[in-house]
Amino acid sequence: MALHSDSPEAPAAWRDPKRWLWLFGLLIPAFPFLSWGLVAATGLRVFWWTGVLVLYVIFPVVDHLIGKDSANPPDSAIAHLEQDRYYRWCTYLYLPLQYAGLVLGCWLITRGDLSFVDRIGLTFTLGGVAGIAINTAHELGHKTEALERRLSRIALAQTWYGHFYVEHNHGHHIRVATPEDPASARLGESFWRFLPRTVLGSLTSAWRLEKRRLARRDRSVWSLRNRVLGSWALSFALFTGLALAFGPGVLPYLAVQAVFGFCLLEVINYTEHYGLKRELTAGGRYERCAPRHSWNSDNVASNVFLYHLQRHSDHHAHPTRRYQSLRHFDEAPEMPTGYAGMIVLAYVPPLWRRVMDHRVLAHYDGDVTRANLQPSRRARLLARYGTTS
């Protein structure tokens, strides 16, 4: 239900200034349609690469030009924001557009009048949609309603990344900002070194978590009750159906877009906790996750297109809180720009280190030993930065 100022329970003085901006998030699953339309209208075949152009060129510029918004909803508005179903539909509608675009893309790739370069461009555009769909699945998968959890798994099928549903909720949120977490990047670790570690580590962690869960219920891990196997079955059915509809020649392109999609997720993962570490308590347990353990950004454009993912500290404090209610924390470390710009930097390790390493060091008051260090670079980092102890 939407909020109305004449409701006795609704805060009369506050309205979400980004309320209608959240609809812009639906432009991302429309990328294949946008590509097709722009090529038809202009004859410029570069527009088959719309997803790459928007994600890596246009978004970073727009993020910089629009700037930041650090305003929080008042506490009195949180309950009403959470109950307003308009915001849920902004995420629900991503899925039909996502899969309509995937079908359109398969048809365009296999109908025969696209060059190989055009097909690759369209494939990466589809992969961009699939990668941001993992973020949509992230928003839906944290919720308690069964419908949203099912939609989360459907959104993940395009990338074969359904194990993310298990590992993120039950692994990453427990081990975040610790050396044991495959999804928390370490100071001195490049994205290209992080990528295989997080992909393999997250998959094996998800399998172990499911094996443990099913063992407690006295069930075999080799069944569709295993949510990892269930997710793979869903992806297999999707790819098989598309291959039957458009021919087996579509499968290599589906594989490429899936890999590009989950790599897009992982480069965002790389930025979120880089170098940050929770301290061990006297009892040998890690301290509770706090705002200081996530890199945040209040850049408006990235936050609108990613459902406030950049207010990551509040998400870790309140995983079931809906995106429209997430808050800014002054004590959380701040990235110099939004995710759109940061992922471009992450692809170039020297640039990333130049921008981020000194920020990690400053966050820990110059004591590099408090950071989450890449083991192979530990000696080099200690020699370079020393300690304050």
mmCIF file with all atom_site columns, C-alpha atoms in Angstrom, residues 48-125:
data_model
loop_
_atom_site.group_PDB
_atom_site.id
_atom_site.type_symbol
_atom_site.label_atom_id
_atom_site.label_alt_id
_atom_site.label_comp_id
_atom_site.label_asym_id
_atom_site.label_entity_id
_atom_site.label_seq_id
_atom_site.pdbx_PDB_ins_code
_atom_site.Cartn_x
_atom_site.Cartn_y
_atom_site.Cartn_z
_atom_site.occupancy
_atom_site.B_iso_or_equiv
_atom_site.pdbx_formal_charge
_atom_site.auth_seq_id
_atom_site.auth_comp_id
_atom_site.auth_asym_id
_atom_site.auth_atom_id
_atom_site.pdbx_PDB_model_num
ATOM 1  C CA . TRP A 1 48  ? 24.744 -4.182  -30.052 1.00 0.00 ? 48  TRP A CA 1
ATOM 2  C CA . TRP A 1 49  ? 27.327 -3.379  -27.349 1.00 0.00 ? 49  TRP A CA 1
ATOM 3  C CA . THR A 1 50  ? 24.838 -1.200  -25.440 1.00 0.00 ? 50  THR A CA 1
ATOM 4  C CA . GLY A 1 51  ? 25.273 -3.143  -22.191 1.00 0.00 ? 51  GLY A CA 1
ATOM 5  C CA . VAL A 1 52  ? 29.045 -2.609  -22.180 1.00 0.00 ? 52  VAL A CA 1
ATOM 6  C CA . LEU A 1 53  ? 28.768 1.056   -23.183 1.00 0.00 ? 53  LEU A CA 1
ATOM 7  C CA . VAL A 1 54  ? 26.199 1.828   -20.506 1.00 0.00 ? 54  VAL A CA 1
ATOM 8  C CA . LEU A 1 55  ? 27.777 -0.157  -17.663 1.00 0.00 ? 55  LEU A CA 1
ATOM 9  C CA . TYR A 1 56  ? 31.395 0.889   -18.217 1.00 0.00 ? 56  TYR A CA 1
ATOM 10 C CA . VAL A 1 57  ? 31.155 4.336   -19.832 1.00 0.00 ? 57  VAL A CA 1
ATOM 11 C CA . ILE A 1 58  ? 27.806 6.051   -19.362 1.00 0.00 ? 58  ILE A CA 1
ATOM 12 C CA . PHE A 1 59  ? 27.022 4.933   -15.791 1.00 0.00 ? 59  PHE A CA 1
ATOM 13 C CA . PRO A 1 60  ? 30.366 6.078   -14.301 1.00 0.00 ? 60  PRO A CA 1
ATOM 14 C CA . VAL A 1 61  ? 29.976 9.495   -15.928 1.00 0.00 ? 61  VAL A CA 1
ATOM 15 C CA . VAL A 1 62  ? 26.350 9.881   -14.849 1.00 0.00 ? 62  VAL A CA 1
ATOM 16 C CA . ASP A 1 63  ? 27.270 8.729   -11.329 1.00 0.00 ? 63  ASP A CA 1
ATOM 17 C CA . HIS A 1 64  ? 29.870 11.482  -11.125 1.00 0.00 ? 64  HIS A CA 1
ATOM 18 C CA . LEU A 1 65  ? 27.639 14.183  -12.599 1.00 0.00 ? 65  LEU A CA 1
ATOM 19 C CA . ILE A 1 66  ? 24.584 13.472  -10.433 1.00 0.00 ? 66  ILE A CA 1
ATOM 20 C CA . GLY A 1 67  ? 26.623 13.107  -7.253  1.00 0.00 ? 67  GLY A CA 1
ATOM 21 C CA . LYS A 1 68  ? 25.571 11.793  -3.873  1.00 0.00 ? 68  LYS A CA 1
ATOM 22 C CA . ASP A 1 69  ? 22.569 11.696  -1.586  1.00 0.00 ? 69  ASP A CA 1
ATOM 23 C CA . SER A 1 70  ? 23.275 10.752  2.028   1.00 0.00 ? 70  SER A CA 1
ATOM 24 C CA . ALA A 1 71  ? 19.773 11.438  3.345   1.00 0.00 ? 71  ALA A CA 1
ATOM 25 C CA . ASN A 1 72  ? 18.104 8.668   5.349   1.00 0.00 ? 72  ASN A CA 1
ATOM 26 C CA . PRO A 1 73  ? 14.419 7.939   5.783   1.00 0.00 ? 73  PRO A CA 1
ATOM 27 C CA . PRO A 1 74  ? 13.276 8.887   9.286   1.00 0.00 ? 74  PRO A CA 1
ATOM 28 C CA . ASP A 1 75  ? 12.765 6.024   11.708  1.00 0.00 ? 75  ASP A CA 1
ATOM 29 C CA . SER A 1 76  ? 9.058  6.786   11.750  1.00 0.00 ? 76  SER A CA 1
ATOM 30 C CA . ALA A 1 77  ? 8.836  6.043   8.009   1.00 0.00 ? 77  ALA A CA 1
ATOM 31 C CA . ILE A 1 78  ? 10.679 2.699   7.928   1.00 0.00 ? 78  ILE A CA 1
ATOM 32 C CA . ALA A 1 79  ? 7.695  0.466   8.675   1.00 0.00 ? 79  ALA A CA 1
ATOM 33 C CA . HIS A 1 80  ? 5.572  2.171   6.031   1.00 0.00 ? 80  HIS A CA 1
ATOM 34 C CA . LEU A 1 81  ? 8.334  1.966   3.445   1.00 0.00 ? 81  LEU A CA 1
ATOM 35 C CA . GLU A 1 82  ? 8.724  -1.737  4.116   1.00 0.00 ? 82  GLU A CA 1
ATOM 36 C CA . GLN A 1 83  ? 4.996  -2.335  3.633   1.00 0.00 ? 83  GLN A CA 1
ATOM 37 C CA . ASP A 1 84  ? 4.646  -0.303  0.430   1.00 0.00 ? 84  ASP A CA 1
ATOM 38 C CA . ARG A 1 85  ? 4.319  -2.968  -2.268  1.00 0.00 ? 85  ARG A CA 1
ATOM 39 C CA . TYR A 1 86  ? 5.177  -0.535  -5.061  1.00 0.00 ? 86  TYR A CA 1
ATOM 40 C CA . TYR A 1 87  ? 8.846  -1.069  -4.232  1.00 0.00 ? 87  TYR A CA 1
ATOM 41 C CA . ARG A 1 88  ? 8.471  -4.834  -4.497  1.00 0.00 ? 88  ARG A CA 1
ATOM 42 C CA . TRP A 1 89  ? 7.012  -4.543  -7.981  1.00 0.00 ? 89  TRP A CA 1
ATOM 43 C CA . CYS A 1 90  ? 10.067 -2.553  -9.032  1.00 0.00 ? 90  CYS A CA 1
ATOM 44 C CA . THR A 1 91  ? 12.080 -5.737  -8.428  1.00 0.00 ? 91  THR A CA 1
ATOM 45 C CA . TYR A 1 92  ? 9.441  -8.258  -9.514  1.00 0.00 ? 92  TYR A CA 1
ATOM 46 C CA . LEU A 1 93  ? 9.163  -6.669  -12.977 1.00 0.00 ? 93  LEU A CA 1
ATOM 47 C CA . TYR A 1 94  ? 12.875 -7.121  -13.592 1.00 0.00 ? 94  TYR A CA 1
ATOM 48 C CA . LEU A 1 95  ? 12.378 -10.853 -14.169 1.00 0.00 ? 95  LEU A CA 1
ATOM 49 C CA . PRO A 1 96  ? 9.851  -10.863 -17.056 1.00 0.00 ? 96  PRO A CA 1
ATOM 50 C CA . LEU A 1 97  ? 11.909 -8.177  -18.800 1.00 0.00 ? 97  LEU A CA 1
ATOM 51 C CA . GLN A 1 98  ? 15.106 -10.152 -18.129 1.00 0.00 ? 98  GLN A CA 1
ATOM 52 C CA . TYR A 1 99  ? 13.798 -13.320 -19.758 1.00 0.00 ? 99  TYR A CA 1
ATOM 53 C CA . ALA A 1 100 ? 11.962 -11.557 -22.585 1.00 0.00 ? 100 ALA A CA 1
ATOM 54 C CA . GLY A 1 101 ? 15.274 -9.894  -23.424 1.00 0.00 ? 101 GLY A CA 1
ATOM 55 C CA . LEU A 1 102 ? 17.076 -13.242 -23.254 1.00 0.00 ? 102 LEU A CA 1
ATOM 56 C CA . VAL A 1 103 ? 14.624 -14.798 -25.715 1.00 0.00 ? 103 VAL A CA 1
ATOM 57 C CA . LEU A 1 104 ? 14.932 -11.784 -28.015 1.00 0.00 ? 104 LEU A CA 1
ATOM 58 C CA . GLY A 1 105 ? 18.718 -12.018 -27.810 1.00 0.00 ? 105 GLY A CA 1
ATOM 59 C CA . CYS A 1 106 ? 18.726 -15.710 -28.715 1.00 0.00 ? 106 CYS A CA 1
ATOM 60 C CA . TRP A 1 107 ? 16.480 -15.001 -31.702 1.00 0.00 ? 107 TRP A CA 1
ATOM 61 C CA . LEU A 1 108 ? 18.685 -12.158 -32.917 1.00 0.00 ? 108 LEU A CA 1
ATOM 62 C CA . ILE A 1 109 ? 21.893 -14.174 -32.474 1.00 0.00 ? 109 ILE A CA 1
ATOM 63 C CA . THR A 1 110 ? 20.609 -17.190 -34.416 1.00 0.00 ? 110 THR A CA 1
ATOM 64 C CA . ARG A 1 111 ? 18.580 -15.601 -37.205 1.00 0.00 ? 111 ARG A CA 1
ATOM 65 C CA . GLY A 1 112 ? 21.713 -15.109 -39.294 1.00 0.00 ? 112 GLY A CA 1
ATOM 66 C CA . ASP A 1 113 ? 22.083 -11.433 -40.233 1.00 0.00 ? 113 ASP A CA 1
ATOM 67 C CA . LEU A 1 114 ? 24.422 -10.400 -37.390 1.00 0.00 ? 114 LEU A CA 1
ATOM 68 C CA . SER A 1 115 ? 28.170 -10.506 -37.836 1.00 0.00 ? 115 SER A CA 1
ATOM 69 C CA . PHE A 1 116 ? 30.290 -12.390 -35.320 1.00 0.00 ? 116 PHE A CA 1
ATOM 70 C CA . VAL A 1 117 ? 31.296 -9.101  -33.673 1.00 0.00 ? 117 VAL A CA 1
ATOM 71 C CA . ASP A 1 118 ? 27.641 -8.075  -33.453 1.00 0.00 ? 118 ASP A CA 1
ATOM 72 C CA . ARG A 1 119 ? 26.720 -11.368 -31.823 1.00 0.00 ? 119 ARG A CA 1
ATOM 73 C CA . ILE A 1 120 ? 29.518 -10.997 -29.274 1.00 0.00 ? 120 ILE A CA 1
ATOM 74 C CA . GLY A 1 121 ? 28.375 -7.459  -28.484 1.00 0.00 ? 121 GLY A CA 1
ATOM 75 C CA . LEU A 1 122 ? 24.805 -8.614  -27.973 1.00 0.00 ? 122 LEU A CA 1
ATOM 76 C CA . THR A 1 123 ? 26.060 -11.528 -25.876 1.00 0.00 ? 123 THR A CA 1
ATOM 77 C CA . PHE A 1 124 ? 27.857 -9.139  -23.518 1.00 0.00 ? 124 PHE A CA 1
ATOM 78 C CA . THR A 1 125 ? 24.736 -6.976  -23.392 1.00 0.00 ? 125 THR A CA 1
#
